[in-house]
């Protein structure tokens, strides 16, 4: 199967209002170009250096999404061009994004990452922390960021019931906050679902899926 075929097959299964992020981490630029030529314009990467290198080599009408955990000291490298940062899970990180966005005269859209899985290892906020962060964002002057939604990853398991439960939990948090609209917060995007679980995620209300291996093949 070619990348273009995979992409087109996946697009057929995704409703129009759901955004497809093609997760191209570890893959060479030639693979990304194949997806680009098939019409894909949104790419997701999880390492800032790799994303920056690809950004420099590829056409400029691409939206680059940072989907991985972000180290504060590296925000400056992506601040000039990143379109959406999915994994924001601390105020410290948000402050740094705001600072670097200001230096670039930009407003950078961000998603807050929620901890919905059972595993301890996954990053993300709990409900209380989410509430706190949204309050802070409203009170303080963060003029160069905009919170546009939530992101989460389900437990890595075959248990569909468990995954569904976690997605439903995230959807209910999303529903709670989606009518909140302030100057720098307007929750409209729900980023959940990957190759193995995106159809389930969409059935639970996802508006943005992040799909890698089903488009580009397995990673080493
Ligand atoms: C790698 C990755 C994906 C894509 O995973 P696939 O299973 O290859 O589709 C999605 N989201 C995040 C946060 C990732 O790191």
Coordinates of C-alpha atoms and ligand atoms in Angstrom, one line a residue:
X1 CA 0.0 0.0 0.0
X2 CA 1.3 3.4 -0.8
X3 CA 1.1 6.4 1.5
X4 CA -1.4 8.1 -0.8
X5 CA -3.7 5.0 -0.8
X6 CA -3.6 4.7 3.0
X7 CA -4.4 8.4 3.4
X8 CA -7.3 8.3 1.0
X9 CA -8.7 5.1 2.6
X10 CA -8.5 6.7 6.1
X11 CA -10.1 10.0 4.8
X12 CA -13.1 8.0 3.6
X13 CA -13.7 6.8 7.2
X14 CA -13.4 10.2 8.8
X15 CA -16.4 12.6 8.8
X16 CA -15.7 16.0 7.1
X17 CA -15.7 18.0 10.3
X18 CA -13.0 15.9 11.9
X19 CA -9.5 17.1 11.3
X20 CA -6.8 14.6 10.3
X21 CA -3.3 15.2 11.6
X22 CA -0.8 13.0 9.8
X23 CA 1.7 11.9 12.4
X24 CA 5.0 11.8 10.5
X25 CA 7.5 11.4 13.4
X26 CA 10.6 9.4 12.5
X27 CA 9.6 9.3 8.8
X28 CA 11.8 10.9 6.0
X29 CA 10.8 14.0 4.2
X30 CA 10.2 11.9 1.0
X31 CA 7.3 10.1 2.8
X32 CA 5.8 13.4 4.0
X33 CA 6.0 14.7 0.5
X34 CA 4.0 11.8 -0.7
X35 CA 1.3 12.6 1.7
X36 CA 1.6 16.3 0.8
X37 CA 1.2 15.5 -2.9
X38 CA -1.9 13.5 -2.0
X39 CA -3.4 16.7 -0.5
X40 CA -2.4 16.4 3.2
X41 CA -1.5 19.7 4.8
X42 CA -1.4 19.0 8.5
X43 CA 1.5 17.1 10.0
X44 CA 2.2 16.1 13.5
X45 CA 5.7 15.6 15.0
X46 CA 6.8 14.9 18.6
X47 CA 10.3 16.3 18.6
X48 CA 11.0 19.9 18.1
X49 CA 14.3 19.5 16.3
X50 CA 12.9 17.0 13.8
X51 CA 9.8 19.2 13.2
X52 CA 12.0 22.3 12.6
X53 CA 14.2 20.4 10.1
X54 CA 11.2 19.2 8.2
X55 CA 9.6 22.6 8.3
X56 CA 12.7 24.1 6.6
X57 CA 12.6 21.5 3.9
X58 CA 9.0 21.4 3.0
X59 CA 6.4 23.7 1.4
X60 CA 5.3 26.6 3.5
X61 CA 1.5 26.0 3.3
X62 CA 1.8 23.1 5.8
X63 CA 0.4 23.3 9.3
X64 CA 2.9 21.8 11.8
X65 CA 1.4 20.4 15.0
X66 CA 3.6 19.6 18.0
X67 CA 2.0 16.5 19.5
X68 CA 4.7 15.4 21.9
X69 CA 5.8 16.4 25.4
X70 CA 7.5 19.8 25.1
X71 CA 10.6 20.8 27.0
X72 CA 10.4 24.5 28.0
X73 CA 13.9 25.3 26.8
X74 CA 13.1 24.2 23.2
X75 CA 9.9 26.2 22.7
X76 CA 11.8 29.0 21.0
X77 CA 12.8 26.8 18.1
X78 CA 9.2 26.1 17.0
X79 CA 7.6 29.4 18.1
X80 CA 8.1 31.1 14.7
X81 CA 6.0 28.5 12.8
X82 CA 4.1 26.0 14.9
X83 CA 0.4 25.9 14.2
X84 CA -0.9 24.0 17.3
X85 CA 0.8 22.6 20.4
X86 CA -1.2 19.6 21.6
X87 CA 0.7 18.7 24.8
X88 CA 0.5 21.7 27.1
X89 CA 0.3 20.4 30.7
X90 CA 1.8 23.1 32.9
X91 CA 1.6 26.8 33.6
X92 CA 5.3 27.0 33.3
X93 CA 5.2 25.7 29.8
X94 CA 2.3 28.0 28.9
X95 CA 4.2 31.0 30.1
X96 CA 7.2 30.1 28.0
X97 CA 5.0 29.6 24.9
X98 CA 3.5 33.0 25.6
X99 CA 6.9 34.6 25.9
X100 CA 8.3 33.0 22.7
X101 CA 5.1 33.7 20.8
X102 CA 5.3 37.4 21.8
X103 CA 8.9 37.6 20.5
X104 CA 7.6 36.4 17.2
X105 CA 4.5 38.6 17.2
X106 CA 2.2 35.7 17.1
X107 CA -0.6 34.1 19.0
X108 CA 0.1 30.4 19.3
X109 CA -3.0 28.1 19.7
X110 CA -2.6 25.4 22.4
X111 CA -4.4 22.3 23.6
X112 CA -4.3 21.3 27.2
X113 CA -3.3 17.7 27.6
X114 CA -5.5 15.7 30.0
X115 CA -4.4 12.6 31.9
X116 CA -7.2 10.1 31.1
X117 CA -5.3 6.8 30.9
X118 CA -4.7 4.4 33.8
X119 CA -1.0 4.3 33.2
X120 CA 1.1 6.5 35.5
X121 CA 3.6 7.3 32.8
X122 CA 1.4 9.4 30.5
X123 CA 1.6 13.2 30.8
X124 CA -1.4 15.4 31.4
X125 CA -3.5 17.4 33.8
X126 CA -6.2 16.1 36.1
X127 CA -9.5 17.8 36.4
X128 CA -8.5 20.0 39.3
X129 CA -5.4 21.2 37.5
X130 CA -7.4 21.9 34.3
X131 CA -9.7 24.1 36.2
X132 CA -6.8 25.9 37.9
X133 CA -5.1 26.5 34.6
X134 CA -8.1 27.8 32.9
X135 CA -8.7 30.2 35.8
X136 CA -5.1 31.4 35.6
X137 CA -5.2 31.9 31.9
X138 CA -8.3 34.0 32.3
X139 CA -6.9 36.2 35.1
X140 CA -3.3 36.7 33.9
X141 CA -2.3 38.4 30.8
X142 CA -1.4 35.7 28.4
X143 CA -1.8 37.7 25.2
X144 CA 0.1 35.5 22.9
X145 CA -1.5 32.1 23.5
X146 CA -4.9 30.9 22.9
X147 CA -6.3 27.7 24.5
X148 CA -8.4 26.1 21.8
X149 CA -9.2 22.7 23.2
X150 CA -8.2 19.6 25.0
X151 CA -6.1 16.5 24.1
X152 CA -5.7 13.1 25.6
X153 CA -4.4 9.6 25.1
X154 CA -6.2 6.5 26.1
X155 CA -4.5 3.6 27.9
X156 CA -2.5 1.3 25.7
X157 CA -4.7 -1.7 25.8
X158 CA -6.8 -4.0 23.7
X159 CA -9.7 -3.5 26.0
X160 CA -12.2 -1.4 24.0
X161 CA -14.5 -0.9 26.9
X162 CA -11.7 0.8 28.9
X163 CA -10.7 3.0 26.0
X164 CA -14.3 4.0 25.4
X165 CA -14.7 4.9 29.0
X166 CA -11.5 7.1 28.9
X167 CA -12.6 8.8 25.7
X168 CA -16.1 9.5 27.1
X169 CA -14.5 11.0 30.2
X170 CA -12.5 13.4 28.1
X171 CA -15.5 14.2 26.0
X172 CA -17.5 15.1 29.1
X173 CA -14.7 17.4 30.3
X174 CA -14.6 19.0 26.8
X175 CA -18.4 19.5 27.0
X176 CA -18.0 21.2 30.4
X177 CA -15.6 23.7 29.1
X178 CA -16.5 24.1 25.5
X179 CA -18.8 27.1 26.1
X180 CA -16.2 29.0 28.0
X181 CA -15.1 31.8 25.7
X182 CA -12.7 34.5 26.9
X183 CA -10.1 36.5 25.1
X184 CA -7.5 33.8 25.2
X185 CA -9.6 30.7 25.6
X186 CA -12.1 29.2 23.3
X187 CA -12.4 25.4 23.7
X188 CA -13.5 24.0 20.3
X189 CA -11.1 21.2 19.5
X190 CA -11.0 17.7 21.1
X191 CA -7.8 15.9 20.0
X192 CA -8.2 12.2 20.6
X193 CA -7.7 9.0 18.6
X194 CA -4.7 7.4 17.0
X195 CA -4.3 4.6 14.4
X196 CA -5.6 1.9 16.7
X197 CA -8.5 3.8 18.2
X198 CA -9.5 6.7 16.0
X199 CA -12.8 5.3 14.9
X200 CA -13.8 4.7 18.5
X201 CA -12.6 8.2 19.4
X202 CA -14.7 9.8 16.7
X203 CA -17.7 7.9 17.9
X204 CA -17.0 9.4 21.3
X205 CA -16.9 12.9 19.9
X206 CA -13.3 13.6 18.8
X207 CA -12.9 16.5 16.4
X208 CA -9.2 15.9 15.6
X209 CA -7.4 12.6 15.1
X210 CA -3.7 12.0 15.1
X211 CA -2.8 9.1 12.8
X212 CA 0.7 7.9 12.1
X213 CA 1.4 4.2 11.4
X214 CA -1.9 3.6 9.5
X215 CA -0.7 6.2 7.0
X216 CA 3.1 5.9 6.9
X217 CA 3.6 2.3 8.1
X218 CA 5.1 1.1 11.3
X219 CA 7.9 3.0 12.9
X220 CA 11.2 1.3 14.0
Ligands
LIG1 C1 2.9 8.8 17.7 C2 1.7 9.5 18.2 C3 0.5 9.3 17.5 C4 0.3 8.4 16.3 O1 0.4 7.1 16.7 P1 -0.1 5.9 15.6 O2 -0.5 4.8 16.5 O3 1.1 5.7 14.8 O4 -1.2 6.4 14.8 C5 -0.6 10.1 18.0 N1 -0.5 10.9 19.1 C6 0.7 11.0 19.7 C7 0.7 11.9 20.9 C8 1.8 10.3 19.3 O5 2.9 10.5 20.0

